[in-house]
C-alpha cells in the first residue's frame, strides 16, 4: 500500500481549532512520518500516512475473494474427482485475491508470475473474482 501526504497549518490565532483538526485526522490514519516547519507565521505540519479505512477495505476484499475462490476450488475439484490443490495451488489463491484480476489477460500475468497454468480455469476464476467484487459493491 502506498503512503499519502497531507499538510496542516497550526496558526497562532487558532491553535486549538487547528490542533483539533490535526488530532482528528491522526486518529484515522497510520502515520509513517511527520515533518514540521515554521513559515509565514504558522507551523506547517506534513503528515506521511496510510489510510486505515482503505487498508481495512483492502483486507476485507482480499478475504472475500480468497473465500470465494476456495469455495469454487472445492466444487470444481469435487466435480472432477480430484483435489482442490490440483485446481489452483493454495499459494496462488492469495496472490490472485491480492491482485483481483477481472480479465483473463490480467489473470494470465498473475498466474505467469507464479509459474502456474490456469488456462483450463481462467474464465471461471475471473468470473469468481468479478462476482465477489460485485457482491461487495452491492452490499448495503
XYZ file of N, CA, C and O in Angstrom:
560
model
N 0.849 -1.163 0.000
C 0.000 0.000 0.000
C 0.897 1.229 0.000
O 1.871 1.297 0.715
N 0.541 2.223 -0.782
C 1.347 3.427 -0.885
C 0.946 4.440 0.173
O -0.185 4.474 0.635
N 1.908 5.255 0.535
C 1.645 6.305 1.508
C 1.082 7.534 0.813
O 1.317 7.767 -0.362
N 0.354 8.306 1.576
C -0.198 9.553 1.094
C 0.360 10.681 1.943
O 0.906 10.452 3.016
N 0.208 11.910 1.459
C 0.722 13.075 2.174
C -0.398 14.083 2.351
O -1.184 14.328 1.429
N -0.452 14.663 3.542
C -1.406 15.740 3.795
C -0.708 16.793 4.642
O 0.084 16.459 5.525
N -0.998 18.046 4.375
C -0.376 19.127 5.138
C -1.426 19.862 5.967
O -2.597 19.938 5.591
N -0.974 20.372 7.102
C -1.825 21.125 8.021
C -1.097 22.400 8.422
O 0.132 22.459 8.371
N -1.857 23.399 8.836
C -1.304 24.638 9.372
C -1.786 24.788 10.809
O -2.954 24.589 11.096
N -0.879 25.152 11.671
C -1.233 25.481 13.051
C -0.954 26.980 13.197
O 0.197 27.408 13.295
N -2.015 27.755 13.176
C -1.898 29.223 13.236
C -1.902 29.698 14.686
O -2.602 29.131 15.525
N -1.139 30.739 14.963
C -1.074 31.291 16.322
C -2.446 31.720 16.825
O -2.767 31.526 17.992
N -3.268 32.280 15.946
C -4.565 32.795 16.386
C -5.674 31.732 16.388
O -6.813 32.030 16.723
N -5.335 30.470 16.017
C -6.342 29.398 16.006
C -5.715 28.063 16.401
O -6.061 27.024 15.851
N -4.821 28.104 17.362
C -4.071 26.906 17.748
C -4.995 25.758 18.137
O -4.856 24.634 17.648
N -5.948 26.006 19.016
C -6.809 24.919 19.488
C -7.639 24.314 18.362
O -7.760 23.086 18.266
N -8.215 25.144 17.518
C -9.021 24.629 16.406
C -8.162 23.816 15.430
O -8.552 22.721 15.009
N -6.992 24.360 15.072
C -6.122 23.670 14.119
C -5.584 22.365 14.696
O -5.514 21.348 13.993
N -5.226 22.371 15.989
C -4.745 21.140 16.618
C -5.856 20.096 16.712
O -5.595 18.901 16.579
N -7.071 20.525 16.933
C -8.201 19.587 16.991
C -8.410 18.917 15.634
O -8.667 17.706 15.560
N -8.288 19.682 14.564
C -8.434 19.126 13.206
C -7.329 18.105 12.941
O -7.585 17.008 12.435
N -6.102 18.464 13.306
C -4.973 17.557 13.115
C -5.152 16.284 13.952
O -4.959 15.175 13.458
N -5.549 16.432 15.212
C -5.744 15.277 16.088
C -6.821 14.335 15.552
O -6.661 13.107 15.576
N -7.906 14.892 15.062
C -8.987 14.070 14.487
C -8.475 13.271 13.298
O -8.760 12.087 13.141
N -7.708 13.916 12.442
C -7.134 13.241 11.277
C -6.194 12.115 11.715
O -6.257 11.005 11.189
N -5.330 12.401 12.683
C -4.345 11.411 13.119
C -4.988 10.162 13.722
O -4.398 9.083 13.695
N -6.206 10.278 14.226
C -6.911 9.101 14.770
C -7.369 8.145 13.681
O -7.702 6.997 13.961
N -7.407 8.591 12.435
C -7.945 7.759 11.356
C -6.883 7.196 10.426
O -7.221 6.533 9.446
N -5.599 7.468 10.713
C -4.538 7.029 9.816
C -3.404 6.377 10.589
O -3.296 6.523 11.800
N -2.561 5.673 9.849
C -1.321 5.153 10.405
C -0.199 6.047 9.887
O 0.054 6.116 8.683
N 0.436 6.749 10.784
C 1.449 7.740 10.420
C 2.769 7.053 10.102
O 3.264 6.237 10.873
N 3.344 7.416 8.953
C 4.661 6.918 8.568
C 5.740 7.934 8.923
O 6.885 7.571 9.147
N 5.365 9.207 8.933
C 6.338 10.240 9.264
C 5.667 11.595 9.370
O 4.596 11.817 8.802
N 6.305 12.490 10.126
C 5.800 13.857 10.269
C 6.981 14.806 10.131
O 8.046 14.579 10.716
N 6.804 15.850 9.352
C 7.800 16.908 9.201
C 7.143 18.210 9.602
O 5.953 18.429 9.310
N 7.879 19.083 10.257
C 7.337 20.379 10.652
C 8.278 21.494 10.213
O 9.487 21.294 10.093
N 7.684 22.652 9.985
C 8.454 23.850 9.660
C 7.617 25.059 10.031
O 6.381 25.024 9.968
N 8.284 26.116 10.414
C 7.581 27.361 10.728
C 7.800 28.316 9.571
O 8.927 28.613 9.188
N 6.700 28.798 8.989
C 6.791 29.731 7.864
C 5.543 30.600 7.824
O 4.436 30.137 8.115
N 5.723 31.844 7.470
C 4.611 32.786 7.305
C 3.702 32.839 8.528
O 2.471 32.847 8.399
N 4.276 32.819 9.721
C 3.507 32.987 10.946
C 2.704 31.787 11.390
O 1.823 31.901 12.235
N 2.985 30.599 10.845
C 2.250 29.393 11.246
C 3.153 28.177 11.114
O 4.066 28.151 10.290
N 2.875 27.190 11.955
C 3.562 25.913 11.816
C 2.929 25.146 10.668
O 1.708 25.099 10.526
N 3.749 24.571 9.843
C 3.297 23.693 8.753
C 3.626 22.266 9.178
O 4.760 21.965 9.549
N 2.629 21.433 9.126
C 2.784 20.028 9.511
C 2.517 19.183 8.268
O 1.439 19.250 7.684
N 3.505 18.399 7.873
C 3.366 17.485 6.739
C 3.285 16.078 7.316
O 4.179 15.657 8.050
N 2.207 15.391 7.023
C 1.982 14.042 7.566
C 2.026 13.039 6.415
O 1.271 13.161 5.444
N 2.922 12.087 6.527
C 3.011 10.977 5.592
C 2.259 9.826 6.254
O 2.589 9.441 7.381
N 1.235 9.262 5.586
C 0.346 8.321 6.271
C -0.234 7.271 5.329
O -0.137 7.389 4.106
N -0.860 6.273 5.947
C -1.674 5.291 5.236
C -3.065 5.344 5.846
O -3.206 5.353 7.077
N -4.058 5.369 5.010
C -5.437 5.454 5.470
C -5.880 4.102 6.020
O -5.905 3.103 5.302
N -6.226 4.053 7.308
C -6.623 2.796 7.951
C -7.915 2.241 7.380
O -8.085 1.027 7.260
N -8.851 3.111 7.002
C -10.111 2.625 6.428
C -9.850 1.927 5.112
O -10.414 0.875 4.833
N -8.981 2.507 4.283
C -8.681 1.897 2.989
C -7.965 0.566 3.180
O -8.223 -0.396 2.464
N -7.077 0.502 4.177
C -6.369 -0.743 4.441
C -7.347 -1.821 4.897
O -7.257 -2.977 4.491
N -8.303 -1.469 5.738
C -9.310 -2.430 6.194
C -10.187 -2.883 5.029
O -10.513 -4.064 4.908
N -10.548 -1.955 4.152
C -11.329 -2.314 2.959
C -10.566 -3.326 2.108
O -11.140 -4.310 1.644
N -9.289 -3.066 1.900
C -8.455 -3.959 1.097
C -8.398 -5.346 1.729
O -8.500 -6.364 1.040
N -8.260 -5.409 3.047
C -8.217 -6.689 3.754
C -9.531 -7.451 3.578
O -9.547 -8.654 3.346
N -10.646 -6.740 3.665
C -11.949 -7.382 3.516
C -12.154 -7.897 2.093
O -12.692 -8.992 1.897
N -11.733 -7.131 1.117
C -11.848 -7.565 -0.281
C -11.010 -8.815 -0.494
O -11.474 -9.801 -1.088
N -9.778 -8.797 -0.013
C -8.881 -9.946 -0.155
C -9.497 -11.189 0.483
O -9.531 -12.262 -0.129
N -9.999 -11.053 1.694
C -10.602 -12.196 2.402
C -11.814 -12.745 1.655
O -11.992 -13.964 1.568
N -12.642 -11.868 1.119
C -13.831 -12.312 0.395
C -13.455 -13.069 -0.874
O -14.064 -14.098 -1.200
N -12.447 -12.581 -1.587
C -12.026 -13.259 -2.811
C -11.397 -14.611 -2.485
O -11.670 -15.612 -3.158
N -10.573 -14.673 -1.442
C -9.969 -15.960 -1.032
C -11.072 -16.959 -0.697
O -11.038 -18.115 -1.145
N -12.069 -16.538 0.076
C -13.162 -17.443 0.453
C -13.925 -17.927 -0.778
O -14.238 -19.125 -0.895
N -14.217 -17.018 -1.697
C -14.958 -17.396 -2.905
C -14.138 -18.337 -3.788
O -14.680 -19.314 -4.327
N -12.853 -18.058 -3.938
C -12.001 -18.946 -4.744
C -11.869 -20.322 -4.103
O -11.904 -21.340 -4.804
N -11.749 -20.371 -2.786
C -11.650 -21.667 -2.110
C -12.930 -22.482 -2.271
O -12.884 -23.692 -2.492
N -14.072 -21.807 -2.159
C -15.344 -22.493 -2.356
C -15.452 -23.018 -3.787
O -15.843 -24.165 -4.015
N -15.075 -22.201 -4.761
C -15.099 -22.613 -6.162
C -14.144 -23.781 -6.395
O -14.492 -24.743 -7.086
N -12.949 -23.713 -5.804
C -11.971 -24.805 -5.963
C -12.523 -26.125 -5.429
O -12.352 -27.173 -6.053
N -13.175 -26.079 -4.273
C -13.738 -27.314 -3.693
C -14.801 -27.905 -4.620
O -14.822 -29.112 -4.861
N -15.701 -27.048 -5.120
C -16.754 -27.531 -6.026
C -16.155 -28.091 -7.315
O -16.562 -29.153 -7.788
N -15.199 -27.382 -7.878
C -14.576 -27.805 -9.137
C -13.818 -29.116 -8.952
O -13.906 -30.017 -9.796
N -13.089 -29.226 -7.852
C -12.335 -30.456 -7.583
C -13.268 -31.629 -7.348
O -13.024 -32.741 -7.847
N -14.359 -31.403 -6.610
C -15.319 -32.484 -6.347
C -15.955 -32.971 -7.645
O -16.122 -34.187 -7.842
N -16.285 -32.041 -8.534
C -16.897 -32.421 -9.815
C -15.928 -33.218 -10.681
O -16.342 -34.102 -11.434
N -14.641 -32.938 -10.576
C -13.636 -33.634 -11.381
C -13.063 -34.856 -10.660
O -12.263 -35.599 -11.239
N -13.468 -35.037 -9.393
C -12.957 -36.167 -8.627
C -11.495 -36.004 -8.222
O -10.787 -36.986 -8.064
N -11.063 -34.769 -8.080
C -9.660 -34.522 -7.710
C -9.547 -33.716 -6.431
O -10.500 -33.592 -5.663
N -8.369 -33.172 -6.220
C -8.095 -32.359 -5.037
C -8.179 -30.883 -5.404
O -7.850 -30.502 -6.526
N -8.593 -30.069 -4.439
C -8.694 -28.631 -4.720
C -7.333 -28.032 -5.040
O -7.230 -27.083 -5.810
N -6.271 -28.584 -4.488
C -4.914 -28.109 -4.763
C -4.545 -28.298 -6.235
O -3.730 -27.567 -6.785
N -5.188 -29.287 -6.902
C -4.914 -29.529 -8.316
C -5.604 -28.492 -9.206
O -5.183 -28.277 -10.344
N -6.645 -27.859 -8.705
C -7.367 -26.846 -9.479
C -6.550 -25.554 -9.516
O -6.257 -25.026 -10.588
N -6.210 -25.042 -8.356
C -5.310 -23.895 -8.199
C -4.518 -24.168 -6.923
O -5.107 -24.466 -5.888
N -3.200 -24.035 -6.974
C -2.414 -24.247 -5.750
C -2.802 -23.251 -4.652
O -3.175 -22.110 -4.933
N -2.704 -23.703 -3.416
C -3.034 -22.836 -2.279
C -2.277 -21.511 -2.333
O -2.833 -20.457 -2.049
N -1.014 -21.566 -2.689
C -0.197 -20.351 -2.727
C -0.702 -19.347 -3.766
O -0.522 -18.144 -3.594
N -1.337 -19.829 -4.809
C -1.818 -18.941 -5.866
C -3.114 -18.232 -5.478
O -3.378 -17.126 -5.947
N -3.913 -18.842 -4.621
C -5.203 -18.251 -4.247
C -5.013 -16.873 -3.638
O -5.675 -15.905 -4.015
N -4.096 -16.759 -2.700
C -3.867 -15.482 -2.033
C -3.350 -14.425 -3.014
O -3.756 -13.253 -2.954
N -2.469 -14.813 -3.911
C -1.928 -13.856 -4.877
C -2.997 -13.414 -5.877
O -3.059 -12.247 -6.243
N -3.839 -14.337 -6.287
C -4.938 -13.960 -7.189
C -5.865 -12.988 -6.465
O -6.274 -11.971 -7.025
N -6.161 -13.261 -5.209
C -7.011 -12.356 -4.427
C -6.341 -11.003 -4.231
O -6.997 -9.966 -4.239
N -5.048 -11.006 -4.062
C -4.306 -9.755 -3.860
C -4.438 -8.821 -5.056
O -4.609 -7.623 -4.904
N -4.342 -9.370 -6.256
C -4.410 -8.546 -7.458
C -5.811 -8.435 -8.038
O -6.066 -7.566 -8.859
N -6.712 -9.311 -7.645
C -8.114 -9.301 -8.079
C -8.263 -9.082 -9.581
O -8.881 -8.123 -10.026
N -7.709 -9.986 -10.388
C -7.803 -9.811 -11.844
C -9.248 -9.966 -12.335
O -9.947 -10.893 -11.935
N -9.685 -9.050 -13.173
C -11.053 -9.099 -13.695
C -11.091 -9.429 -15.184
O -12.151 -9.403 -15.789
N -9.928 -9.714 -15.754
C -9.869 -10.187 -17.140
C -8.913 -11.377 -17.187
O -8.052 -11.528 -16.315
N -9.060 -12.176 -18.217
C -8.166 -13.325 -18.354
C -6.735 -12.883 -18.641
O -5.783 -13.571 -18.257
N -6.587 -11.741 -19.272
C -5.241 -11.218 -19.531
C -4.563 -10.868 -18.210
O -3.408 -11.237 -17.972
N -5.282 -10.155 -17.333
C -4.726 -9.823 -16.012
C -4.401 -11.101 -15.234
O -3.349 -11.206 -14.603
N -5.313 -12.057 -15.274
C -5.087 -13.324 -14.577
C -3.853 -14.024 -15.142
O -3.056 -14.585 -14.391
N -3.688 -13.981 -16.450
C -2.518 -14.601 -17.080
C -1.211 -13.997 -16.584
O -0.225 -14.709 -16.381
N -1.201 -12.696 -16.361
C 0.000 -12.036 -15.838
C 0.281 -12.518 -14.420
O 1.425 -12.861 -14.081
N -0.755 -12.557 -13.587
C -0.581 -13.016 -12.199
C -0.137 -14.478 -12.191
O 0.829 -14.839 -11.513
N -0.833 -15.315 -12.946
C -0.501 -16.746 -12.980
C 0.907 -16.960 -13.535
O 1.662 -17.794 -13.017
N 1.263 -16.217 -14.563
C 2.606 -16.338 -15.138
C 3.689 -15.986 -14.143
O 4.733 -16.643 -14.084
N 3.434 -14.954 -13.322
C 4.439 -14.560 -12.325
C 4.585 -15.625 -11.239
O 5.614 -15.707 -10.585
N 3.541 -16.439 -11.065
C 3.579 -17.510 -10.067
C 4.051 -18.839 -10.665
O 4.251 -19.809 -9.945
N 4.174 -18.865 -11.991
C 4.596 -20.089 -12.658
C 3.533 -21.163 -12.684
O 3.848 -22.351 -12.662
N 2.257 -20.754 -12.711
C 1.178 -21.736 -12.771
C 0.376 -21.555 -14.053
O 0.373 -20.472 -14.654
N -0.293 -22.610 -14.461
C -1.111 -22.583 -15.666
C -2.579 -22.595 -15.258
O -3.029 -23.516 -14.576
N -3.315 -21.561 -15.641
C -4.742 -21.502 -15.321
C -5.591 -21.542 -16.587
O -6.766 -21.193 -16.561
N -4.992 -21.981 -17.678
C -5.673 -21.962 -18.973
C -7.022 -22.671 -18.932
O -7.989 -22.175 -19.500
N -7.115 -23.782 -18.258
C -8.363 -24.529 -18.213
C -9.431 -23.898 -17.332
O -10.615 -24.205 -17.466
N -9.036 -23.022 -16.438
C -9.977 -22.444 -15.485
C -9.996 -20.915 -15.495
O -10.666 -20.318 -14.650
N -9.271 -20.306 -16.407
C -9.130 -18.851 -16.404
C -10.437 -18.092 -16.381
O -10.640 -17.199 -15.553
N -11.361 -18.446 -17.279
C -12.642 -17.735 -17.342
C -13.423 -17.893 -16.042
O -14.025 -16.936 -15.542
N -13.399 -19.083 -15.473
C -14.138 -19.327 -14.231
C -13.527 -18.549 -13.068
O -14.250 -17.984 -12.240
N -12.202 -18.499 -12.996
C -11.532 -17.759 -11.920
C -11.872 -16.281 -12.007
O -12.224 -15.648 -11.008
N -11.781 -15.732 -13.197
C -12.111 -14.317 -13.399
C -13.566 -14.057 -13.028
O -13.886 -13.040 -12.400
N -14.443 -14.985 -13.367
C -15.861 -14.827 -13.026
C -16.073 -14.819 -11.513
O -16.850 -14.025 -10.994
N -15.358 -15.684 -10.797
C -15.465 -15.716 -9.336
C -15.009 -14.378 -8.759
O -15.666 -13.812 -7.883
N -13.887 -13.861 -9.249
C -13.372 -12.578 -8.757
C -14.368 -11.465 -9.049
O -14.708 -10.663 -8.170
N -14.869 -11.422 -10.277
C -15.840 -10.368 -10.653
C -17.098 -10.424 -9.786
O -17.569 -9.402 -9.296
N -17.656 -11.612 -9.640
C -18.881 -11.757 -8.843
C -18.649 -11.360 -7.395
O -19.515 -10.740 -6.776
N -17.491 -11.705 -6.864
C -17.179 -11.332 -5.487
C -17.087 -9.815 -5.355
O -17.661 -9.233 -4.425
N -16.385 -9.173 -6.267
C -16.256 -7.715 -6.225
C -17.624 -7.037 -6.383
O -17.934 -6.077 -5.684
N -18.421 -7.557 -7.308
C -19.771 -7.001 -7.499
C -20.625 -7.173 -6.239
O -21.363 -6.294 -5.847
N -20.507 -8.348 -5.625
C -21.257 -8.593 -4.393
C -20.852 -7.657 -3.276
O -21.692 -7.219 -2.490
N -19.581 -7.301 -3.213
C -19.109 -6.379 -2.188
C -19.598 -4.954 -2.444
O -19.913 -4.221 -1.504
N -19.673 -4.562 -3.700
C -20.118 -3.206 -4.008
C -21.633 -3.079 -3.927
O -22.142 -1.993 -3.729
N -22.347 -4.198 -4.057
C -23.812 -4.170 -3.958
C -24.277 -4.255 -2.511
O -25.446 -3.992 -2.216
N -23.369 -4.650 -1.605
C -23.757 -4.806 -0.199
C -24.113 -3.456 0.408
O -23.523 -2.451 0.060
N -25.119 -3.437 1.333
C -25.531 -2.157 1.939
C -24.473 -1.559 2.814
O -23.652 -2.129 3.380
